[in-house]
Amino acid sequence: MDDIRRERRGFLVLAAGGVAAAAGAADDKDKGKEVGANEDLMREHGVLRRALLVYRAAAARLRSDPARVPADALAQTAQLFRTFGEDYHERKLEEEHIFPAVRKVKGPAAAYVDVLRAQHDRGRQLTDYVLRATARGRIAGGNVLPLAQALEAFELMYEHHTAREDTIVFPAWKDALSGKAYDEMSERFEDIEKRMFGHDGFEDAVKRIAAIETRLGIDDLARFTMPAPPAA
């Protein structure tokens, strides 16, 4: 009987250890999936770049066939850029936390801060202009060419802007922080996002831009696959 009891206790100990190990592995897996601050910033740039693609498509159509540009979809893109890009990503994350820290480091990245802030301001002017130009649910003839030119100029500026942030400014900011401080900033960024949007602002922004892409007929990624280049 004692041998049976000892075997039973041994089995229970092994089983408990297996459950604990499985739970630990699950926790480690979840930790591995946590989004760090830099990844968060870059995926937010991904949403904004998709908005730029809407602007590019709209600008091309304004030049060739203005009737194919739904003013409300363009206005929705500008509003998304304002709430998610300007009010949240730029003001609350970059301008309040990242730029001041990078400026203190005084390395190559610090030289970009003034230009980046100036470009933020110019982008906000562009958003104001798009919202004014689409306010009546249509784009007046006098705005067609100027709006196309403004959208194209903004796309070029912002592509350069985000490329420098992703490859120079954000890495410099991360390097300036200790591991603990970086983790704390990642949590703070999540708190800011939830406080501003009441939920996952990134997922909501992805859904909004996807709906706009569908409206303009640019949602099918396969159609943008380039043809084979000429033979050399």
Coordinates of N, CA and C in Angstrom, one line a residue:
M1 N 0.8 -1.2 0.0 CA 0.0 0.0 0.0 C 0.9 1.3 0.0
D2 N 2.0 1.2 0.8 CA 2.8 2.4 0.9 C 3.5 2.7 -0.5
D3 N 3.8 1.6 -1.2 CA 4.4 1.8 -2.5 C 3.5 2.4 -3.5
I4 N 2.2 2.0 -3.4 CA 1.2 2.6 -4.3 C 1.0 4.1 -4.0
R5 N 1.0 4.4 -2.7 CA 0.9 5.8 -2.3 C 2.1 6.7 -2.8
R6 N 3.3 6.1 -2.6 CA 4.5 6.8 -3.1 C 4.4 7.1 -4.6
E7 N 4.0 6.0 -5.3 CA 3.9 6.2 -6.8 C 2.8 7.3 -7.2
R8 N 1.7 7.3 -6.4 CA 0.7 8.2 -6.7 C 1.2 9.7 -6.4
R9 N 1.9 9.8 -5.3 CA 2.4 11.2 -5.0 C 3.4 11.6 -6.0
G10 N 4.3 10.7 -6.5 CA 5.2 11.0 -7.5 C 4.6 11.4 -8.8
F11 N 3.5 10.7 -9.2 CA 2.8 11.1 -10.4 C 2.2 12.5 -10.3
L12 N 1.6 12.8 -9.1 CA 1.0 14.1 -8.9 C 2.0 15.2 -9.0
V13 N 3.2 15.0 -8.4 CA 4.3 16.0 -8.4 C 4.7 16.2 -9.9
L14 N 4.9 15.1 -10.6 CA 5.3 15.3 -12.0 C 4.2 16.0 -12.8
A15 N 2.9 15.7 -12.6 CA 1.8 16.3 -13.3 C 1.8 17.8 -13.0
A16 N 2.0 18.2 -11.7 CA 1.9 19.6 -11.3 C 3.1 20.3 -11.9
G17 N 4.3 19.7 -12.0 CA 5.4 20.3 -12.6 C 5.2 20.5 -14.1
G18 N 4.5 19.6 -14.7 CA 4.2 19.7 -16.2 C 3.3 20.9 -16.4
V19 N 2.2 21.0 -15.5 CA 1.3 22.1 -15.7 C 2.0 23.5 -15.5
A20 N 2.9 23.5 -14.5 CA 3.6 24.8 -14.2 C 4.5 25.1 -15.4
A21 N 5.2 24.1 -15.9 CA 6.1 24.3 -17.1 C 5.3 24.8 -18.3
A22 N 4.1 24.2 -18.5 CA 3.3 24.6 -19.6 C 2.8 26.1 -19.5
A23 N 2.5 26.4 -18.2 CA 2.0 27.8 -17.9 C 3.2 28.8 -18.1
G24 N 4.4 28.4 -17.7 CA 5.5 29.2 -17.9 C 5.8 29.4 -19.3
A25 N 5.7 28.4 -20.1 CA 6.0 28.5 -21.5 C 5.0 29.4 -22.2
A26 N 3.7 29.3 -21.8 CA 2.7 30.2 -22.3 C 3.0 31.6 -22.0
D27 N 3.4 31.9 -20.7 CA 3.7 33.2 -20.3 C 4.9 33.8 -21.2
D28 N 5.9 32.9 -21.4 CA 7.1 33.3 -22.2 C 6.6 33.6 -23.6
K29 N 5.7 32.8 -24.1 CA 5.2 33.0 -25.5 C 4.5 34.3 -25.6
D30 N 3.7 34.6 -24.6 CA 2.9 35.9 -24.6 C 3.9 37.1 -24.5
K31 N 4.9 36.9 -23.6 CA 5.9 38.0 -23.5 C 6.6 38.2 -24.8
G32 N 6.9 37.2 -25.6 CA 7.5 37.3 -26.9 C 6.7 38.0 -27.9
K33 N 5.3 38.0 -27.7 CA 4.4 38.7 -28.6 C 4.2 40.1 -28.2
E34 N 4.6 40.6 -27.0 CA 4.4 42.0 -26.6 C 5.0 42.9 -27.6
V35 N 4.3 44.0 -27.9 CA 4.8 45.0 -28.9 C 5.6 46.0 -28.2
G36 N 6.9 46.2 -28.5 CA 7.7 47.2 -27.9 C 7.4 48.6 -28.5
A37 N 7.9 49.6 -27.9 CA 7.6 51.0 -28.3 C 8.0 51.2 -29.8
N38 N 9.3 50.8 -30.2 CA 9.7 51.0 -31.5 C 8.9 50.3 -32.6
E39 N 8.5 49.1 -32.3 CA 7.7 48.3 -33.2 C 6.3 49.0 -33.3
D40 N 5.8 49.5 -32.2 CA 4.5 50.2 -32.2 C 4.6 51.4 -33.1
L41 N 5.6 52.2 -32.9 CA 5.8 53.4 -33.7 C 5.9 53.1 -35.2
M42 N 6.6 52.0 -35.5 CA 6.7 51.7 -37.0 C 5.5 51.1 -37.6
R43 N 4.7 50.4 -36.8 CA 3.5 49.9 -37.4 C 2.4 51.0 -37.5
E44 N 2.5 52.0 -36.6 CA 1.7 53.2 -36.8 C 2.1 53.9 -38.1
H45 N 3.4 54.0 -38.4 CA 3.8 54.5 -39.6 C 3.2 53.8 -40.8
G46 N 3.1 52.5 -40.6 CA 2.5 51.6 -41.7 C 1.1 52.1 -42.0
V47 N 0.3 52.4 -41.0 CA -1.1 52.9 -41.2 C -1.0 54.2 -42.0
L48 N -0.1 55.1 -41.6 CA 0.0 56.4 -42.2 C 0.5 56.3 -43.6
R49 N 1.4 55.4 -43.9 CA 1.8 55.1 -45.3 C 0.7 54.6 -46.2
R50 N -0.2 53.9 -45.6 CA -1.4 53.4 -46.4 C -2.3 54.6 -46.7
A51 N -2.3 55.6 -45.8 CA -3.1 56.8 -46.0 C -2.4 57.6 -47.2
L52 N -1.1 57.6 -47.2 CA -0.4 58.2 -48.3 C -0.7 57.6 -49.6
L53 N -0.9 56.3 -49.6 CA -1.2 55.6 -50.9 C -2.6 56.0 -51.4
V54 N -3.5 56.3 -50.4 CA -4.8 56.8 -50.8 C -4.6 58.2 -51.4
Y55 N -3.8 59.0 -50.8 CA -3.5 60.3 -51.3 C -2.9 60.3 -52.7
R56 N -2.0 59.3 -52.9 CA -1.4 59.1 -54.2 C -2.4 58.8 -55.3
A57 N -3.3 57.8 -55.0 CA -4.3 57.4 -55.9 C -5.2 58.6 -56.2
A58 N -5.6 59.3 -55.2 CA -6.5 60.4 -55.3 C -5.9 61.5 -56.2
A59 N -4.6 61.8 -56.0 CA -3.9 62.8 -56.8 C -3.9 62.4 -58.3
A60 N -3.6 61.2 -58.5 CA -3.5 60.7 -59.9 C -4.9 60.9 -60.6
R61 N -6.0 60.5 -59.9 CA -7.3 60.6 -60.4 C -7.7 62.1 -60.6
L62 N -7.3 62.9 -59.7 CA -7.7 64.4 -59.8 C -7.1 64.9 -61.1
R63 N -5.9 64.4 -61.5 CA -5.3 64.9 -62.7 C -5.9 64.3 -64.0
S64 N -6.5 63.1 -63.8 CA -7.0 62.5 -65.1 C -8.5 62.4 -65.1
D65 N -9.2 62.2 -64.0 CA -10.6 62.0 -64.0 C -11.1 62.4 -62.6
P66 N -11.3 63.7 -62.3 CA -11.7 64.1 -60.9 C -13.0 63.5 -60.4
A67 N -13.8 63.1 -61.3 CA -15.1 62.6 -60.9 C -14.9 61.2 -60.2
R68 N -13.8 60.6 -60.4 CA -13.5 59.3 -59.7 C -12.9 59.4 -58.3
V69 N -12.9 60.6 -57.8 CA -12.4 60.8 -56.5 C -13.5 61.1 -55.5
P70 N -14.0 60.2 -54.7 CA -15.0 60.5 -53.7 C -14.5 61.4 -52.6
A71 N -15.1 62.6 -52.6 CA -14.7 63.6 -51.6 C -14.8 63.1 -50.2
D72 N -15.8 62.4 -49.9 CA -16.0 61.9 -48.5 C -14.9 60.9 -48.1
A73 N -14.4 60.1 -49.0 CA -13.3 59.1 -48.7 C -12.0 59.9 -48.5
L74 N -11.8 60.9 -49.3 CA -10.6 61.7 -49.1 C -10.7 62.5 -47.7
A75 N -11.8 62.9 -47.4 CA -12.0 63.6 -46.1 C -11.8 62.6 -44.9
Q76 N -12.3 61.4 -45.1 CA -12.1 60.4 -44.0 C -10.6 60.1 -43.8
T77 N -9.9 60.0 -44.9 CA -8.4 59.8 -44.9 C -7.8 60.9 -44.1
A78 N -8.1 62.1 -44.4 CA -7.5 63.3 -43.7 C -7.9 63.3 -42.2
Q79 N -9.1 62.9 -41.9 CA -9.5 62.9 -40.5 C -8.8 61.8 -39.8
L80 N -8.6 60.6 -40.4 CA -7.8 59.5 -39.8 C -6.4 60.0 -39.6
F81 N -5.8 60.7 -40.5 CA -4.5 61.2 -40.4 C -4.4 62.2 -39.2
R82 N -5.4 63.0 -39.0 CA -5.4 63.9 -37.9 C -5.5 63.2 -36.6
T83 N -6.5 62.4 -36.4 CA -6.7 61.8 -35.1 C -5.6 60.8 -34.7
F84 N -5.3 59.9 -35.7 CA -4.3 58.8 -35.4 C -2.9 59.3 -35.6
G85 N -2.7 60.1 -36.7 CA -1.3 60.5 -37.0 C -0.8 61.7 -36.3
E86 N -1.6 62.8 -36.4 CA -1.2 64.1 -35.8 C -1.4 64.2 -34.3
D87 N -2.7 64.0 -33.9 CA -3.0 64.2 -32.5 C -2.4 63.1 -31.6
Y88 N -2.3 61.9 -32.0 CA -1.8 60.8 -31.2 C -0.3 60.5 -31.5
H89 N 0.0 60.0 -32.6 CA 1.4 59.6 -32.9 C 2.4 60.7 -32.9
E90 N 2.1 61.8 -33.5 CA 3.0 62.9 -33.5 C 3.1 63.7 -32.2
R91 N 1.9 64.2 -31.8 CA 1.9 65.1 -30.6 C 2.2 64.3 -29.3
K92 N 1.5 63.3 -29.1 CA 1.6 62.6 -27.8 C 2.8 61.7 -27.7
L93 N 3.3 61.1 -28.7 CA 4.4 60.2 -28.6 C 5.7 60.9 -29.1
E94 N 5.8 61.3 -30.3 CA 7.0 61.9 -30.8 C 7.4 63.2 -30.2
E95 N 6.5 64.1 -30.2 CA 6.8 65.5 -29.7 C 6.9 65.6 -28.2
E96 N 6.2 64.8 -27.5 CA 6.2 64.9 -26.0 C 7.3 64.0 -25.4
H97 N 7.6 62.9 -26.1 CA 8.5 61.9 -25.5 C 9.8 61.6 -26.3
I98 N 9.7 61.4 -27.6 CA 10.8 61.0 -28.3 C 11.7 62.1 -28.7
F99 N 11.2 63.2 -29.3 CA 12.1 64.3 -29.7 C 12.9 64.9 -28.6
P100 N 12.3 65.2 -27.4 CA 13.0 65.8 -26.3 C 14.2 64.9 -25.9
A101 N 13.9 63.6 -25.8 CA 15.0 62.6 -25.4 C 16.1 62.6 -26.5
V102 N 15.8 62.6 -27.7 CA 16.8 62.5 -28.8 C 17.6 63.8 -28.8
R103 N 17.0 64.9 -28.6 CA 17.7 66.2 -28.6 C 18.7 66.2 -27.5
K104 N 18.4 65.6 -26.3 CA 19.4 65.6 -25.2 C 20.6 64.7 -25.5
V105 N 20.5 63.7 -26.4 CA 21.6 62.8 -26.7 C 22.6 63.6 -27.5
K106 N 22.2 64.5 -28.3 CA 23.1 65.4 -29.1 C 23.9 64.6 -30.1
G107 N 23.4 63.5 -30.7 CA 24.0 62.8 -31.7 C 23.5 63.2 -33.1
P108 N 23.8 62.4 -34.1 CA 23.3 62.7 -35.5 C 21.8 62.8 -35.5
A109 N 21.1 62.0 -34.7 CA 19.6 62.0 -34.8 C 19.0 63.4 -34.3
A110 N 19.7 64.0 -33.4 CA 19.2 65.3 -32.8 C 19.1 66.3 -33.9
A111 N 19.9 66.3 -34.9 CA 19.9 67.3 -35.9 C 18.6 67.2 -36.8
Y112 N 17.9 66.1 -36.7 CA 16.7 66.0 -37.4 C 15.4 66.6 -36.7
V113 N 15.5 66.8 -35.5 CA 14.3 67.1 -34.7 C 13.6 68.3 -35.2
D114 N 14.3 69.4 -35.4 CA 13.7 70.7 -35.8 C 13.0 70.5 -37.2
V115 N 13.7 69.8 -38.1 CA 13.1 69.6 -39.4 C 11.8 68.7 -39.3
L116 N 11.9 67.7 -38.5 CA 10.7 66.8 -38.3 C 9.5 67.5 -37.7
R117 N 9.8 68.4 -36.8 CA 8.7 69.2 -36.2 C 8.1 70.1 -37.2
A118 N 9.0 70.8 -38.0 CA 8.5 71.7 -39.0 C 7.6 70.9 -40.0
Q119 N 8.0 69.7 -40.4 CA 7.2 68.9 -41.3 C 5.9 68.4 -40.7
H120 N 5.9 68.2 -39.4 CA 4.6 67.9 -38.7 C 3.7 69.1 -38.9
D121 N 4.2 70.3 -38.7 CA 3.3 71.5 -38.8 C 2.8 71.6 -40.2
R122 N 3.7 71.4 -41.2 CA 3.3 71.5 -42.6 C 2.2 70.4 -42.9
G123 N 2.4 69.2 -42.4 CA 1.4 68.2 -42.6 C 0.0 68.6 -42.0
R124 N 0.0 69.2 -40.9 CA -1.3 69.7 -40.3 C -1.9 70.7 -41.2
Q125 N -1.1 71.5 -41.8 CA -1.7 72.5 -42.8 C -2.3 71.8 -44.0
L126 N -1.7 70.7 -44.4 CA -2.2 69.9 -45.5 C -3.5 69.3 -45.1
T127 N -3.6 68.7 -43.9 CA -4.9 68.1 -43.4 C -6.0 69.2 -43.4
D128 N -5.7 70.4 -42.9 CA -6.7 71.4 -42.9 C -7.2 71.7 -44.3
Y129 N -6.2 71.8 -45.3 CA -6.6 72.1 -46.6 C -7.5 71.0 -47.2
V130 N -7.1 69.7 -47.0 CA -7.9 68.6 -47.5 C -9.4 68.7 -47.0
L131 N -9.5 68.9 -45.7 CA -10.8 69.0 -45.0 C -11.6 70.2 -45.6
R132 N -10.9 71.3 -45.8 CA -11.7 72.4 -46.4 C -12.1 72.1 -47.8
A133 N -11.2 71.5 -48.6 CA -11.5 71.2 -50.0 C -12.6 70.2 -50.2
T134 N -12.8 69.4 -49.2 CA -13.9 68.3 -49.3 C -15.1 68.6 -48.4
A135 N -15.1 69.8 -47.8 CA -16.2 70.0 -46.8 C -17.6 70.0 -47.4
R136 N -17.8 70.3 -48.6 CA -19.1 70.3 -49.2 C -19.5 69.0 -49.9
G137 N -18.7 68.0 -49.6 CA -19.0 66.7 -50.2 C -18.6 66.6 -51.7
R138 N -17.9 67.5 -52.2 CA -17.4 67.5 -53.5 C -16.1 68.4 -53.6
I139 N -15.4 68.2 -54.7 CA -14.1 69.0 -54.8 C -14.4 70.0 -56.0
A140 N -14.4 71.2 -55.6 CA -14.6 72.3 -56.6 C -13.6 72.3 -57.7
G141 N -13.9 72.7 -58.9 CA -13.0 72.7 -60.0 C -11.7 73.4 -59.7
G142 N -11.8 74.5 -59.0 CA -10.7 75.3 -58.8 C -9.7 74.7 -57.8
N143 N -10.1 73.7 -57.1 CA -9.3 73.0 -56.1 C -8.6 71.7 -56.7
V144 N -9.1 71.3 -57.9 CA -8.6 70.0 -58.4 C -7.1 69.9 -58.6
L145 N -6.5 70.8 -59.4 CA -5.1 70.7 -59.6 C -4.3 71.1 -58.4
P146 N -4.6 72.2 -57.7 CA -3.9 72.5 -56.4 C -3.9 71.4 -55.4
L147 N -5.1 70.7 -55.3 CA -5.2 69.6 -54.3 C -4.3 68.5 -54.7
A148 N -4.3 68.1 -56.0 CA -3.4 67.0 -56.5 C -2.0 67.3 -56.2
Q149 N -1.6 68.6 -56.5 CA -0.2 69.0 -56.3 C 0.2 68.9 -54.8
A150 N -0.7 69.3 -53.9 CA -0.5 69.3 -52.5 C -0.4 67.9 -51.9
L151 N -1.2 67.0 -52.4 CA -1.2 65.6 -52.0 C 0.1 64.9 -52.4
E152 N 0.5 65.2 -53.6 CA 1.8 64.6 -54.1 C 3.0 65.1 -53.3
A153 N 3.0 66.4 -53.0 CA 4.1 67.0 -52.3 C 4.1 66.5 -50.8
F154 N 3.0 66.3 -50.3 CA 2.9 65.8 -48.9 C 3.4 64.3 -48.9
E155 N 3.0 63.5 -49.9 CA 3.4 62.1 -49.9 C 4.9 62.0 -50.0
L156 N 5.6 62.8 -50.8 CA 7.0 62.8 -50.9 C 7.7 63.2 -49.6
M157 N 7.2 64.3 -49.0 CA 7.7 64.7 -47.7 C 7.6 63.7 -46.7
Y158 N 6.4 63.1 -46.5 CA 6.2 62.2 -45.4 C 6.9 60.9 -45.6
E159 N 7.1 60.4 -46.8 CA 7.9 59.2 -47.1 C 9.3 59.4 -46.6
H160 N 9.9 60.5 -46.9 CA 11.3 60.9 -46.4 C 11.3 61.0 -44.9
H161 N 10.2 61.6 -44.4 CA 10.1 61.9 -43.0 C 10.1 60.6 -42.2
T162 N 9.2 59.7 -42.5 CA 9.1 58.4 -41.8 C 10.3 57.5 -42.0
A163 N 10.9 57.6 -43.1 CA 12.1 56.8 -43.3 C 13.2 57.2 -42.4
R164 N 13.4 58.5 -42.2 CA 14.4 59.0 -41.3 C 14.1 58.6 -39.8
E165 N 12.8 58.7 -39.5 CA 12.4 58.4 -38.1 C 12.6 56.9 -37.9
D166 N 12.2 56.1 -38.8 CA 12.3 54.6 -38.6 C 13.8 54.1 -38.5
T167 N 14.7 54.8 -39.3 CA 16.0 54.2 -39.4 C 17.1 55.0 -38.5
I168 N 16.7 56.2 -38.1 CA 17.7 57.1 -37.4 C 17.2 57.5 -36.0
V169 N 16.0 58.2 -36.0 CA 15.5 58.8 -34.8 C 15.0 57.8 -33.8
F170 N 14.2 56.8 -34.2 CA 13.7 55.9 -33.3 C 14.8 55.0 -32.7
P171 N 15.7 54.5 -33.5 CA 16.8 53.7 -32.9 C 17.6 54.5 -31.9
A172 N 17.9 55.7 -32.2 CA 18.7 56.6 -31.3 C 17.9 56.8 -30.0
W173 N 16.6 56.9 -30.1 CA 15.8 57.1 -28.9 C 15.9 55.8 -28.0
K174 N 15.7 54.7 -28.7 CA 15.8 53.4 -27.9 C 17.1 53.2 -27.3
D175 N 18.2 53.5 -28.0 CA 19.6 53.3 -27.5 C 19.8 54.3 -26.3
A176 N 19.1 55.4 -26.2 CA 19.3 56.3 -25.2 C 18.7 55.9 -23.9
L177 N 17.8 54.9 -23.9 CA 17.1 54.4 -22.7 C 17.7 53.1 -22.2
S178 N 17.6 53.0 -20.9 CA 17.9 51.7 -20.3 C 16.8 50.7 -20.7
G179 N 17.1 49.4 -20.5 CA 16.1 48.4 -20.8 C 14.8 48.6 -20.0
K180 N 15.0 48.9 -18.7 CA 13.8 49.1 -17.9 C 13.0 50.4 -18.3
A181 N 13.8 51.5 -18.6 CA 13.1 52.7 -19.1 C 12.4 52.5 -20.4
Y182 N 13.0 51.7 -21.3 CA 12.3 51.4 -22.6 C 11.0 50.6 -22.3
D183 N 11.0 49.6 -21.5 CA 9.8 48.9 -21.2 C 8.8 49.8 -20.6
E184 N 9.2 50.7 -19.7 CA 8.2 51.6 -19.1 C 7.6 52.5 -20.1
M185 N 8.4 52.9 -21.1 CA 7.8 53.8 -22.1 C 6.9 53.0 -23.0
S186 N 7.2 51.8 -23.3 CA 6.3 50.9 -24.1 C 4.9 50.9 -23.4
E187 N 4.9 50.7 -22.1 CA 3.7 50.6 -21.3 C 3.0 52.0 -21.3
R188 N 3.8 53.0 -21.2 CA 3.2 54.4 -21.2 C 2.5 54.7 -22.5
F189 N 3.2 54.3 -23.6 CA 2.6 54.5 -25.0 C 1.2 53.7 -25.1
E190 N 1.2 52.5 -24.6 CA -0.1 51.8 -24.6 C -1.2 52.5 -23.8
D191 N -0.8 53.0 -22.7 CA -1.7 53.7 -21.8 C -2.3 55.0 -22.5
I192 N -1.4 55.7 -23.2 CA -1.8 56.9 -23.9 C -2.8 56.5 -25.0
E193 N -2.5 55.4 -25.7 CA -3.3 55.0 -26.8 C -4.7 54.6 -26.3
K194 N -4.8 53.9 -25.2 CA -6.1 53.5 -24.7 C -6.8 54.7 -24.1
R195 N -6.1 55.6 -23.5 CA -6.7 56.8 -23.0 C -7.3 57.7 -24.1
M196 N -6.6 57.8 -25.2 CA -7.1 58.7 -26.3 C -8.2 58.0 -27.1
F197 N -8.2 56.7 -27.3 CA -9.1 56.1 -28.2 C -10.1 55.2 -27.4
G198 N -9.8 54.9 -26.2 CA -10.7 54.0 -25.4 C -10.6 52.6 -25.8
H199 N -9.8 52.2 -26.7 CA -9.6 50.8 -27.1 C -8.3 50.8 -27.9
D200 N -8.1 49.7 -28.7 CA -6.8 49.6 -29.5 C -6.9 50.5 -30.7
G201 N -6.3 51.7 -30.6 CA -6.3 52.6 -31.6 C -5.7 52.2 -32.9
F202 N -4.7 51.3 -32.9 CA -4.0 50.8 -34.1 C -5.0 49.9 -34.9
E203 N -5.6 49.0 -34.2 CA -6.5 48.1 -34.9 C -7.7 48.8 -35.5
D204 N -8.2 49.8 -34.8 CA -9.3 50.6 -35.3 C -8.8 51.4 -36.6
A205 N -7.6 51.9 -36.5 CA -7.1 52.7 -37.6 C -6.9 51.8 -38.9
V206 N -6.4 50.6 -38.6 CA -6.2 49.6 -39.7 C -7.6 49.3 -40.4
K207 N -8.6 49.1 -39.6 CA -9.9 48.9 -40.2 C -10.4 50.1 -41.0
R208 N -10.2 51.3 -40.5 CA -10.7 52.5 -41.1 C -10.0 52.7 -42.5
I209 N -8.6 52.5 -42.5 CA -7.9 52.7 -43.7 C -8.3 51.6 -44.7
A210 N -8.5 50.4 -44.3 CA -8.9 49.3 -45.1 C -10.2 49.6 -45.8
A211 N -11.1 50.2 -45.1 CA -12.4 50.5 -45.7 C -12.3 51.6 -46.7
I212 N -11.4 52.6 -46.5 CA -11.2 53.6 -47.5 C -10.6 53.1 -48.7
E213 N -9.6 52.2 -48.6 CA -8.9 51.5 -49.7 C -10.0 50.8 -50.6
T214 N -10.9 50.1 -49.9 CA -11.9 49.3 -50.6 C -12.8 50.3 -51.4
R215 N -13.1 51.4 -50.8 CA -13.9 52.4 -51.4 C -13.3 53.0 -52.7
L216 N -12.0 53.1 -52.7 CA -11.3 53.6 -53.9 C -10.8 52.5 -54.8
G217 N -11.1 51.2 -54.5 CA -10.7 50.1 -55.3 C -9.2 49.9 -55.4
I218 N -8.5 50.2 -54.3 CA -7.1 50.0 -54.2 C -6.7 49.0 -53.1
D219 N -7.7 48.1 -52.7 CA -7.5 47.2 -51.6 C -6.9 45.9 -52.0
D220 N -6.8 45.6 -53.3 CA -6.3 44.3 -53.8 C -4.8 44.4 -54.0
L221 N -4.0 43.9 -53.1 CA -2.5 44.0 -53.2 C -2.0 43.4 -54.5
A222 N -2.6 42.3 -54.9 CA -2.1 41.6 -56.1 C -2.0 42.5 -57.4
R223 N -3.0 43.5 -57.4 CA -3.0 44.3 -58.7 C -1.8 45.2 -58.8
F224 N -1.1 45.4 -57.7 CA 0.1 46.3 -57.7 C 1.4 45.6 -57.9
T225 N 1.3 44.2 -58.2 CA 2.5 43.5 -58.5 C 3.0 44.0 -59.8
M226 N 4.3 44.4 -59.8 CA 4.8 44.9 -61.0 C 5.1 43.8 -62.1
P227 N 5.1 44.2 -63.3 CA 5.4 43.2 -64.4 C 6.9 42.9 -64.3
A228 N 7.2 41.8 -65.0 CA 8.6 41.4 -65.0 C 9.4 42.5 -65.7
P229 N 10.6 42.9 -65.2 CA 11.4 43.9 -65.8 C 11.9 43.4 -67.2
P230 N 12.3 44.3 -68.1 CA 12.9 43.9 -69.4 C 14.1 43.1 -69.2
A231 N 14.3 42.2 -70.1 CA 15.6 41.4 -70.1 C 16.8 42.4 -70.4
A232 N 17.8 42.1 -69.7 CA 19.0 43.0 -69.8 C 19.7 42.7 -71.2

